[in-house]
Each structure stands twice: as structure tokens, then as C-alpha cells.
Coordinates of C-alpha atoms in Angstrom, one line a residue:
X1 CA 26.5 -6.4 -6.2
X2 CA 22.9 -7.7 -6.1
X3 CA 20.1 -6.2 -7.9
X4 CA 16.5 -5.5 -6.8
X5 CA 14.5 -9.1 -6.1
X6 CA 13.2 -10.7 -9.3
X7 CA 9.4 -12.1 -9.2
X8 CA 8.4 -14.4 -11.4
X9 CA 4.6 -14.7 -11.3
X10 CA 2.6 -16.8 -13.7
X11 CA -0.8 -16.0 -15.1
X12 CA -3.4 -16.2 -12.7
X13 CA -5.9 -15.1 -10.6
X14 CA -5.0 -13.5 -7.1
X15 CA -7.7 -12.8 -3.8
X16 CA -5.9 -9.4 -2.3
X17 CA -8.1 -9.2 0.5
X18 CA -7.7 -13.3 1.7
X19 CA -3.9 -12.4 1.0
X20 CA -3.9 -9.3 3.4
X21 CA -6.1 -11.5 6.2
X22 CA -3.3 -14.1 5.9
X23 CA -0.8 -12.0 6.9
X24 CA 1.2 -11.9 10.3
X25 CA 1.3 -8.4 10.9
X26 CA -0.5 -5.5 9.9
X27 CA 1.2 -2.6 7.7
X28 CA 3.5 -5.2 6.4
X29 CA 3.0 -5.3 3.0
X30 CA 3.6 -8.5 0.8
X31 CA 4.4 -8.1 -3.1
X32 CA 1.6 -9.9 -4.9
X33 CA 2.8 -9.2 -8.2
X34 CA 4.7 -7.1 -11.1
X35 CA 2.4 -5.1 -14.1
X36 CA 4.4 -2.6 -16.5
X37 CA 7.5 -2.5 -14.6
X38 CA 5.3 -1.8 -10.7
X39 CA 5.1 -3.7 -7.6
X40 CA 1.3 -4.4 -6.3
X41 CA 1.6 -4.9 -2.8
X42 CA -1.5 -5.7 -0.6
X43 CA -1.5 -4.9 3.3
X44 CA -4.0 -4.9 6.3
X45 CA -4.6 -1.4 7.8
X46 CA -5.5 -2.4 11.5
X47 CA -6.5 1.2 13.0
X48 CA -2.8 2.3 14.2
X49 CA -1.0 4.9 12.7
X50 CA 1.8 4.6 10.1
X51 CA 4.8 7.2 10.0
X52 CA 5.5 9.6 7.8
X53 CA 7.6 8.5 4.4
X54 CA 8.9 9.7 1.4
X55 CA 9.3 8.4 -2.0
X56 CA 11.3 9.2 -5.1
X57 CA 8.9 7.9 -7.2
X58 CA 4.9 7.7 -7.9
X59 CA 2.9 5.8 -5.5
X60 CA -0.9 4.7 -5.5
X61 CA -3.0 3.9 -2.3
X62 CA -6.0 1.7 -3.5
X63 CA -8.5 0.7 -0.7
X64 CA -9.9 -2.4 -1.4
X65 CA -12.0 -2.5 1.8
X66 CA -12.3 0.0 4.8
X67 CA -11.3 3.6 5.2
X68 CA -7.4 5.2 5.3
X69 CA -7.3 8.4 6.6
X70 CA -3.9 10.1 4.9
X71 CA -2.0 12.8 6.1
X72 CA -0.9 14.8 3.6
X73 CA 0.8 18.2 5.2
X74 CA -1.0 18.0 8.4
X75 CA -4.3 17.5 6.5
X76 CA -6.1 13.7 6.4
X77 CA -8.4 12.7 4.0
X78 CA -9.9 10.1 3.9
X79 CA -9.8 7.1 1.2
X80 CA -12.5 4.7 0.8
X81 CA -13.3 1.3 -0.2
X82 CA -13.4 1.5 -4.3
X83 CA -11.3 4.7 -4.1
X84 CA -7.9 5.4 -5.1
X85 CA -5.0 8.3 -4.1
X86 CA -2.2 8.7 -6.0
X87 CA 1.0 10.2 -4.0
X88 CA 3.6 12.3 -6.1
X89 CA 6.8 11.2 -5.8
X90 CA 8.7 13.6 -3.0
X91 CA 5.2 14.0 -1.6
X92 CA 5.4 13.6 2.7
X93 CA 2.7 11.2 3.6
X94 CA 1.3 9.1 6.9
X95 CA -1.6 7.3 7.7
X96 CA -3.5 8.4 10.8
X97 CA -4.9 6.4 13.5
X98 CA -8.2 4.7 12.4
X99 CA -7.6 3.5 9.3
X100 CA -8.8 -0.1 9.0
X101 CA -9.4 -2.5 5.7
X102 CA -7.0 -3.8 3.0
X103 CA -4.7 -1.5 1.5
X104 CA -3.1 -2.3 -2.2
X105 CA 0.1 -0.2 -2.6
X106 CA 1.4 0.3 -6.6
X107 CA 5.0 1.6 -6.8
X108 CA 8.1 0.3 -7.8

């Protein structure tokens, strides 16, 4: 039986938002790193939508640059560059359309 991927990441610095530009796709996040036991993850937001999820455990949407408009029970809010939004685990969340910028993702 195989266990979750290990990372090994040595000390040193990382530019999130040149690593979301180089990705392939958009909402396909990339690990970047590990800190107390939590992925950081790092993803372009390119104006589509993402579909509704659920997580059994915490997760926190930081905005490095742009806007993400959450759904959160049929109501968005919106997220902006230097804010964060921390999701509650068991917590139904989406992004709606419009949402552009890099997104950094901490959860496990």
C-alpha cells in the first residue's frame, strides 16, 4: 500500500506567481512546498468557473494577484489580491466565473 507523496524541499526562496504563469493549464494546481504538516499549492485562476468541492479538512484561499469570486451557499464574495479566506472543513465551495490572478491553496 502506498502512502501520500513525500516532498522533499530544501531551504529556499520560491516566486509563486512566475510558478503559476509557468503552468500548462489553469486551475491545476502544483505543490510548491510543505510547512507544519500543509501543502502550499499555487494556481492560475483564468476567469472560468471551478465546481463545487468538499473537503474534510481546513483549507485557505490566498490571492496573490487578481480577484476570486467564491461561492459559498449560493453567495460569492469576492477575495482580493493581499486577502485571504479560510474554508472550514465540510464547507461546499466553487469559484465563479471571473475570477482571474494567482491563487495559493494551503491544506493538506
Amino acid at each position: 500500500m502506498r502512502g501520500p507523496p513525500i516532498y522533499t524541499f530544501a531551504m529556499s526562496k520560491t516566486n509563486l506567481t512566475e510558478q503559476a504563469a509557468a503552468l500548462k493549464e489553469a486551475w491545476h494546481s502544483v505543490v510548491v512546498g510543505r510547512a507544519a504538516g500543509a501543502n502550499v499549492k499555487v494556481l492560475r485562476m483564468d476567469g472560468r468557473s471551478y465546481p463545487n468541492e468538499v473537503h474534510d479538512f481546513e483549507e485557505a484561499l490566498l490571492v496573490l494577484d487578481g480577484t476570486m469570486n467564491l461561492d459559498i451557499g449560493n453567495k460569492v464574495v469576492q477575495v482580493h489580491s493581499g486577502e485571504v479566506y479560510f474554508v472550514p472543513a465540510g464547507l461546499a465551495h466553487a469559484v465563479a466565473p471571473g475570477s482571474e490572478g494567482t491563487l495559493v491553496i494551503i491544506d493538506r
